[in-house]
Structure formats: C-alpha cells, structure tokens
Coordinates of C-alpha atoms and ligand atoms in Angstrom, one line a residue:
M14 CA 0.0 0.0 -0.1
R15 CA 2.9 2.3 0.8
D16 CA 3.8 2.8 -3.0
R17 CA 0.1 3.5 -3.8
L18 CA 0.0 6.1 -1.1
L19 CA 3.2 7.6 -2.1
A20 CA 2.0 7.8 -5.7
A21 CA -1.3 9.6 -4.4
E22 CA 0.7 12.4 -2.9
K23 CA -0.2 15.3 -5.1
V24 CA -0.4 18.4 -3.1
R25 CA 2.4 20.0 -1.0
A26 CA 1.9 23.1 1.2
I27 CA 5.5 23.6 2.5
D28 CA 8.6 23.8 0.3
W29 CA 12.1 24.6 1.5
R30 CA 14.4 25.5 -1.5
D31 CA 17.6 27.5 -1.7
G32 CA 17.5 28.8 1.7
T33 CA 14.0 30.2 1.4
L34 CA 10.7 28.7 2.8
Y35 CA 7.8 28.8 0.4
L36 CA 4.2 28.4 1.8
L37 CA 1.1 27.7 -0.3
D38 CA -1.3 30.5 0.9
Q39 CA -4.3 28.6 2.3
R40 CA -6.3 31.7 2.7
A41 CA -6.5 32.0 -0.9
L42 CA -7.5 28.4 -1.7
P43 CA -9.4 26.8 -3.6
F44 CA -9.4 29.6 -6.2
E45 CA -5.9 30.9 -6.2
E46 CA -2.7 28.8 -5.8
T47 CA -0.3 31.4 -4.5
W48 CA 3.1 30.6 -2.9
L49 CA 4.6 33.0 -0.5
A50 CA 8.4 33.2 0.3
Y51 CA 9.7 33.7 3.8
K52 CA 13.2 34.6 4.7
D53 CA 13.0 35.2 8.4
A54 CA 11.5 33.8 11.5
A55 CA 9.3 36.8 12.2
G56 CA 7.7 36.4 8.8
V57 CA 7.0 32.6 9.3
A58 CA 5.5 33.4 12.7
E59 CA 3.1 35.9 11.0
A60 CA 2.3 33.2 8.4
I61 CA 1.3 30.8 11.2
R62 CA -0.7 33.5 13.1
S63 CA -2.6 34.7 9.9
M64 CA -3.2 31.0 8.7
V65 CA -1.2 31.2 5.4
V66 CA -0.1 27.7 6.9
R67 CA -2.3 25.8 9.3
G68 CA -3.0 22.3 10.6
A69 CA -0.9 21.3 13.7
P70 CA 1.8 19.3 11.8
A71 CA 2.3 21.8 9.1
I72 CA 2.6 24.5 11.8
G73 CA 5.3 22.6 13.6
I74 CA 7.3 21.9 10.3
S75 CA 7.0 25.7 9.3
A76 CA 8.2 26.7 12.6
A77 CA 11.3 24.5 12.4
Y78 CA 12.2 26.0 9.0
G79 CA 11.3 29.5 10.5
L80 CA 13.9 28.9 13.3
L81 CA 16.5 27.7 10.7
L82 CA 15.8 31.0 8.9
G83 CA 16.6 32.6 12.3
V84 CA 19.8 30.7 12.7
R85 CA 21.0 31.8 9.3
Q86 CA 20.1 35.5 10.0
R87 CA 21.6 35.6 13.5
L88 CA 24.8 34.0 12.2
A89 CA 25.1 36.5 9.3
E90 CA 24.5 39.4 11.9
G91 CA 27.5 38.0 14.0
G92 CA 27.9 38.6 17.7
D93 CA 26.3 36.3 20.2
W94 CA 24.0 34.6 17.6
R95 CA 22.7 32.1 20.0
A96 CA 21.5 34.8 22.4
S97 CA 19.8 36.7 19.6
L98 CA 18.2 33.5 18.4
E99 CA 16.1 33.4 21.6
A100 CA 13.8 36.2 20.1
D101 CA 13.0 33.8 17.2
F102 CA 12.3 31.1 19.5
A103 CA 9.9 33.4 21.3
V104 CA 8.1 34.9 18.4
L105 CA 7.6 31.4 16.7
G106 CA 6.5 29.8 19.9
E107 CA 3.8 32.3 20.6
A108 CA 2.3 32.2 17.1
R109 CA -0.5 29.8 18.0
P110 CA -1.3 28.2 21.3
T111 CA -3.3 25.1 21.0
G112 CA -1.3 22.7 18.6
V113 CA 1.6 21.1 20.5
N114 CA 3.5 20.4 17.3
L115 CA 4.7 24.0 17.2
S116 CA 6.5 23.8 20.6
W117 CA 7.5 20.1 19.9
A118 CA 9.3 21.1 16.7
L119 CA 10.9 24.0 18.4
N120 CA 12.2 21.9 21.3
R121 CA 13.7 19.5 18.8
M122 CA 15.5 22.4 17.1
R123 CA 16.6 23.6 20.6
E124 CA 17.9 20.2 21.4
R125 CA 20.0 19.8 18.2
L126 CA 21.4 23.3 18.8
R127 CA 22.4 22.4 22.3
R128 CA 24.3 19.3 20.9
L129 CA 26.3 21.2 18.3
K130 CA 30.0 20.4 18.5
E131 CA 33.1 22.4 17.8
G132 CA 33.6 22.6 14.1
D133 CA 30.0 21.9 13.2
D134 CA 28.4 24.2 10.7
P135 CA 25.2 25.4 12.6
S136 CA 23.3 26.3 9.4
Q137 CA 23.9 22.9 7.8
V138 CA 23.2 20.9 10.9
M139 CA 19.9 22.8 11.7
E140 CA 18.9 22.5 8.1
A141 CA 19.2 18.8 8.3
E142 CA 17.2 18.9 11.6
A143 CA 14.4 20.9 10.0
Q144 CA 14.2 18.7 7.1
S145 CA 14.3 15.5 9.1
I146 CA 11.2 16.9 11.1
H147 CA 9.5 17.4 7.8
D148 CA 10.5 13.9 6.5
S149 CA 9.5 12.2 9.6
D150 CA 6.0 13.8 9.6
R151 CA 5.5 12.5 5.9
E152 CA 6.6 8.9 7.1
A153 CA 4.2 9.1 10.1
N154 CA 1.4 10.0 7.7
L155 CA 2.2 6.8 5.7
N156 CA 2.3 4.5 8.9
M157 CA -1.0 6.1 10.1
A158 CA -2.7 5.5 6.9
Q159 CA -1.9 1.9 6.8
L160 CA -2.9 1.3 10.4
G161 CA -6.1 3.2 10.1
V162 CA -7.0 1.2 7.0
E163 CA -6.3 -2.0 8.6
L164 CA -8.4 -0.9 11.6
I165 CA -11.4 0.0 9.2
R166 CA -11.0 -3.4 7.5
R167 CA -11.1 -5.2 10.8
Y168 CA -14.2 -3.6 12.1
Q169 CA -16.3 -3.1 9.0
G170 CA -14.7 -4.0 5.7
S171 CA -15.7 -2.4 2.5
E172 CA -18.3 0.3 1.7
Q173 CA -17.5 2.8 4.4
T174 CA -19.3 6.1 4.6
V175 CA -17.2 8.5 6.7
L176 CA -17.6 12.1 8.0
T177 CA -14.6 14.2 8.7
H178 CA -14.0 17.7 10.2
C179 CA -11.6 20.5 9.4
N180 CA -8.7 19.9 7.1
T181 CA -6.4 17.1 8.0
G182 CA -4.7 16.4 4.6
A183 CA -1.7 17.4 2.6
L184 CA -2.3 21.0 3.4
A185 CA -2.2 20.4 7.1
T186 CA 0.9 18.2 7.2
G187 CA 4.2 17.3 5.6
G188 CA 2.7 14.4 3.7
F189 CA -0.8 13.6 2.6
G190 CA -2.5 13.8 5.8
T191 CA -3.6 12.2 9.2
A192 CA -7.3 11.6 9.3
L193 CA -7.5 12.4 5.5
G194 CA -4.5 10.1 5.0
V195 CA -6.4 7.2 6.5
I196 CA -9.4 8.2 4.2
R197 CA -7.2 8.5 1.2
G198 CA -5.8 5.1 1.9
A199 CA -9.2 3.3 2.5
W200 CA -10.3 5.0 -0.9
L201 CA -7.2 3.5 -2.6
D202 CA -8.2 0.0 -1.1
G203 CA -11.7 0.5 -2.5
M204 CA -13.4 0.7 1.0
I205 CA -14.9 4.2 0.8
E206 CA -18.2 4.8 -0.6
H207 CA -18.7 8.6 0.3
V208 CA -16.9 11.2 2.4
Y209 CA -19.1 13.8 4.2
V210 CA -17.1 16.9 5.0
D211 CA -18.2 19.3 7.7
E212 CA -17.9 22.9 6.4
T213 CA -16.0 23.7 9.6
R214 CA -17.1 27.2 10.6
P215 CA -16.0 29.7 10.9
W216 CA -12.8 29.6 8.8
L217 CA -14.3 26.9 6.4
Q218 CA -11.4 24.6 6.2
G219 CA -13.9 21.7 5.3
T220 CA -15.5 23.6 2.4
R221 CA -12.4 25.3 1.1
L222 CA -9.6 22.9 1.6
T223 CA -10.7 19.4 2.3
A224 CA -13.3 19.5 -0.5
W225 CA -10.6 20.8 -2.8
E226 CA -8.1 17.9 -1.8
L227 CA -10.7 15.2 -2.2
V228 CA -12.4 16.6 -5.4
N229 CA -8.9 16.9 -7.1
E230 CA -8.6 13.2 -6.4
G231 CA -11.9 12.0 -7.5
I232 CA -12.9 10.9 -4.1
P233 CA -16.7 11.0 -3.8
V234 CA -17.4 13.8 -1.4
S235 CA -20.0 16.2 -0.3
V236 CA -19.9 19.3 2.0
N237 CA -22.4 19.7 4.8
A238 CA -23.2 22.5 7.3
D239 CA -21.6 21.5 10.7
S240 CA -25.0 21.4 12.2
A241 CA -26.2 18.5 9.7
A242 CA -23.7 16.0 11.2
A243 CA -26.2 14.4 13.7
H244 CA -28.8 14.2 11.0
L245 CA -26.3 12.7 8.6
M246 CA -25.2 10.2 11.2
K247 CA -28.9 9.0 11.6
T248 CA -29.9 9.0 8.0
K249 CA -26.8 8.3 5.7
G250 CA -25.4 5.1 7.3
I251 CA -22.2 6.8 8.4
T252 CA -19.8 4.1 9.9
W253 CA -16.9 6.2 11.0
V254 CA -16.1 9.8 12.1
I255 CA -12.5 10.3 11.4
V256 CA -10.7 13.5 12.6
G257 CA -7.2 14.8 13.4
A258 CA -5.9 16.5 16.5
D259 CA -3.8 19.5 17.7
R260 CA -2.9 18.2 21.1
I261 CA -3.7 15.0 22.9
A262 CA -3.4 15.1 26.7
A263 CA -1.8 12.1 28.7
N264 CA -5.3 10.8 29.5
G265 CA -6.3 10.7 25.8
D266 CA -8.5 13.8 25.8
V267 CA -8.2 15.4 22.4
A268 CA -8.1 19.2 21.5
N269 CA -9.1 19.5 17.8
K270 CA -11.0 21.9 15.6
I271 CA -14.2 23.5 17.2
G272 CA -17.0 21.1 16.7
T273 CA -15.1 17.9 17.1
Y274 CA -16.6 17.5 20.7
Q275 CA -20.2 17.6 19.4
L276 CA -19.4 15.1 16.6
A277 CA -18.0 12.8 19.2
V278 CA -21.2 13.0 21.4
N279 CA -23.4 12.5 18.3
A280 CA -21.2 9.6 17.3
M281 CA -21.6 7.9 20.6
H282 CA -25.4 8.4 20.5
H283 CA -25.6 6.9 17.0
G284 CA -23.2 4.0 17.4
V285 CA -20.9 5.6 14.9
R286 CA -17.1 4.8 15.6
F287 CA -14.9 7.7 16.3
M288 CA -11.2 7.7 15.2
V289 CA -8.6 10.2 15.9
V290 CA -5.5 10.1 13.7
A291 CA -2.4 12.2 14.9
P292 CA 1.4 11.7 14.9
S293 CA 2.9 11.0 18.3
S294 CA 4.4 14.6 18.2
T295 CA 0.7 15.7 18.9
I296 CA 0.6 13.8 22.2
D297 CA 1.6 16.0 25.2
M298 CA 2.4 13.8 28.2
S299 CA 3.0 16.8 30.2
L300 CA -0.6 17.6 30.5
A301 CA -2.6 15.3 32.7
S302 CA -6.0 16.0 30.9
G303 CA -7.6 18.2 28.3
D304 CA -8.7 20.7 31.0
E305 CA -5.0 22.0 30.9
I306 CA -5.0 22.8 27.1
V307 CA -5.0 26.2 26.2
L308 CA -7.8 26.6 23.5
E309 CA -7.2 29.6 21.0
E310 CA -9.9 32.1 20.7
R311 CA -9.7 34.0 17.4
D312 CA -10.9 37.4 16.3
G313 CA -14.7 38.0 16.1
S314 CA -14.5 39.0 12.5
E315 CA -14.2 35.4 11.5
L316 CA -17.8 35.1 12.5
L317 CA -19.2 38.6 11.8
E318 CA -18.0 38.6 8.2
I319 CA -18.1 36.4 5.1
A320 CA -15.4 36.9 2.7
G321 CA -14.9 40.4 4.1
T322 CA -18.5 41.4 4.1
R323 CA -20.1 42.3 7.3
I324 CA -23.3 40.1 7.9
A325 CA -24.0 40.8 11.5
P326 CA -25.1 43.9 13.7
D327 CA -22.8 45.4 16.3
V328 CA -22.7 42.3 18.7
E329 CA -20.3 40.5 21.0
V330 CA -18.7 37.4 19.7
C331 CA -17.4 34.2 21.3
N332 CA -15.1 32.5 18.8
P333 CA -13.1 29.6 20.4
V334 CA -11.5 27.8 17.5
F335 CA -10.7 24.4 19.2
D336 CA -12.5 22.2 21.8
V337 CA -11.6 19.1 23.8
T338 CA -13.2 15.8 23.3
P339 CA -13.0 13.7 26.4
A340 CA -11.0 10.4 26.0
D341 CA -14.2 8.3 27.0
L342 CA -16.0 9.3 23.6
I343 CA -13.0 8.1 21.5
D344 CA -12.9 4.6 20.2
V345 CA -9.3 4.7 18.9
I346 CA -6.3 7.0 18.5
V347 CA -4.2 6.1 15.5
T348 CA -0.4 7.2 15.6
E349 CA 2.5 6.3 13.7
K350 CA 3.7 4.1 16.6
G351 CA 0.6 2.0 16.8
I352 CA -3.1 2.4 17.8
V353 CA -4.6 2.9 21.2
E354 CA -8.2 1.7 21.5
R355 CA -10.4 3.4 24.4
P356 CA -7.5 5.6 25.2
D357 CA -6.2 6.3 28.8
T358 CA -3.2 7.4 30.5
A359 CA -1.6 3.9 31.1
K360 CA -2.2 3.0 27.4
L361 CA -0.8 6.4 26.0
A362 CA 2.3 6.1 28.4
Q363 CA 2.9 2.7 27.0
L364 CA 2.5 3.9 23.3
M365 CA 5.0 6.7 23.9
C366 CA 7.6 4.2 25.0
R367 CA 7.2 2.3 21.8
K368 CA 9.3 2.5 18.6
R369 CA 7.6 2.7 15.3
L370 CA 5.5 -0.3 14.2
H371 CA 6.3 0.1 10.5
Ligands
MRU421 O1 -7.2 26.1 12.9 P1 -6.5 25.1 12.1 O2 -6.9 25.1 10.6 O3 -4.9 25.1 12.2 O4 -7.0 23.8 12.7 C1 -6.5 22.5 12.3 C2 -7.1 21.3 12.9 O5 -8.0 21.5 13.9 C3 -6.8 20.0 12.4 O6 -7.8 19.1 12.6 C4 -5.6 19.5 13.2 O7 -4.5 20.5 13.1 C5 -5.1 18.2 12.7 S1 -4.3 18.4 11.1 C6 -3.5 17.1 10.7

C-alpha cells in the first residue's frame, strides 16, 4: 500500500528551497494557488498566526524552518547569535497556542542546537534537523494511513461512509494527511463509498480545503453544514467519524477544531465509531487531561464577516476555535507508533515508549 499512497501524494503546502521557505497561501484556496516566500523567523510566525499555513503538523514543520531562517540570519549578523536567536524562538513559539506540534518542533530544534559540536556548521546541521522533522512527519502519515486502513477493514470491511471535520490532509501536514490520509488509503483500497465533510465554521477548512483535496483526487465527497452532522449520522449510514488532533493530553483527551466534541457526542449516540489520527508529536504527556490545554480564541471578524463582508449587527462574539473531546468518547487513536483503543493514561504512556511499528 505504501507505494500506492506515495503515488497519490499530489499536493504540497510547504517547500524549502535554496534557503527560502515557500508556503502555499491557504487563505486564497481553492481559487488561487499562491506561494509566499519567507526569509526570516518573524515572517514565518506571522504566516502561522494569519493562517497562511495551518494544521498542527504543518505549523510545527514551518516553525522548524522558521527557526532555521533565524539561525542563518543571526549567524550573518555576527555577535552572540545564540542569544539573539532566543527572540526567534519566542516569536515562533507564541504564534498559535493550541497545537503542541509547534513547541515540539521548536524543542527538537533547540535540542539539536544544544548538541552542536566544535567545528559543526550550525546552518547545515539545523537545516538537516528541520528537514528531518519534515520527512518524519511524511513517514508518520504513511504509517498512520496503513494502520487506520487495517482498523477499518478489521471492524467493518468495505463500503464505508465516513464523516470528517476541518482539514487534515496534505495542506495540514508534511505528507498527505492524518485523518484524511487514512481516508485516502481506504479509498485506494476500495473501501470508501462516500466522504461527508463538515464545512467547519468559521474558517471553512472543510469547504475550502478538504473538499478541494478530495475533489482533485476524484474521491466521492459532499460538503455539509456543521449542524447537519447528527442528522447525517442518523440517515446516511455513516460508519466512522475520522478526525485529526492539535494536542492530545496524557489521558487521551483530544483538542481539535471546534465542533469535534459535538461530533463525538453525536457519534456515541448513533453508534458511529470515532477515530482520531495524529502523529505521536501531537501527544503531550506533560498535561494530565484536556482541562489543561489552552484553547485558542480568534478574532470576532471570523464570525461577523463572510469573505470580508459584514453580515451581523454590532454584537459581542465568542469564537473559540478548538474544543476538547473527552477520551471516553473516543474509540481509537491512531499514531505512527501504533493504535490505542479506548485511550487512557496507561495506554498512552505505553505507546509513547514504543518505537515505530512500520
Ligand atoms: O485552525 P487550524 O486550521 O490550524 O486547525 C486545524 C485542525 O484542527 C486540524 O484538525 C488538526 O490540526 C489536525 S491536522 C493534521
């Protein structure tokens, strides 16, 4: 399956070339494919904040390249470059709060920096580290797709109708996706009849990005209002809800795009299985439960305007963009290291000690 998955990799959102980071501007999709070029850490931090690049793994990878740009710039400036680099760590680290992949990637870069030896070229070494973070996310996507597809086959076999939320595909990762990677893999294996995609208010990741990725590949897809999900579970024979994650606490609580929690509640009510697909870099064993996860709130304009046009009176806005799904609503978490059914603290701790399965 690995070769077929690799052959199906068509979209890339992050490109590191000749000392420049290029990001596909996700704000302009699906109508315009615009690549923006970045040469410094502050620019990359702004790209993360303003959603040029989004999706927890893609944010982590971009931050690693952003830090690399910082290393190059600080070295060129001379003086105590390691001290000045702290400003780049800070600006990148603060770009978005919920996805742990951002701080995970920066911690990996910091650790590599710490292990630099006399005579090492910092620029070269740190470039290799950023590229390895990128490559390993791609590898993780492949492993997760294989494990997720095996799981679907084990439980239900062919003819699956799945529902997904937000965008967890090539645009959100270094490969071809987490949840969407499993869906792609299951499609390649002839197991997917139809994919329902929540529009994912307010930023519309589902309508604009996931629909674009799936339509481009000829996977049968329809977009629905977020509020249609329970009705679709009742009437359309949905067998799986498959979503990604931005941070998973030690007990298996999952922070993901706002609306995921209500999907899990509805899935349990309707007997629909609920799968979370995320690389182990999304698991944050330092947080005992989801109560400790910082959930980002974004500007009210995301709700009060559509495509820049005001649609509401002068009114207060409550715009949390992530929520926490309690572990006991989750059937299975799929990572590149293996799967955890009915997640809890002991099972996740065991998983994190494991090496990769594939
Ligand atoms: O606000 P976004 O678009 O960055 O939110 C993205 C999500 O919530 C995804 O589901 C999550 O990052 C997993 S992506 C592989």
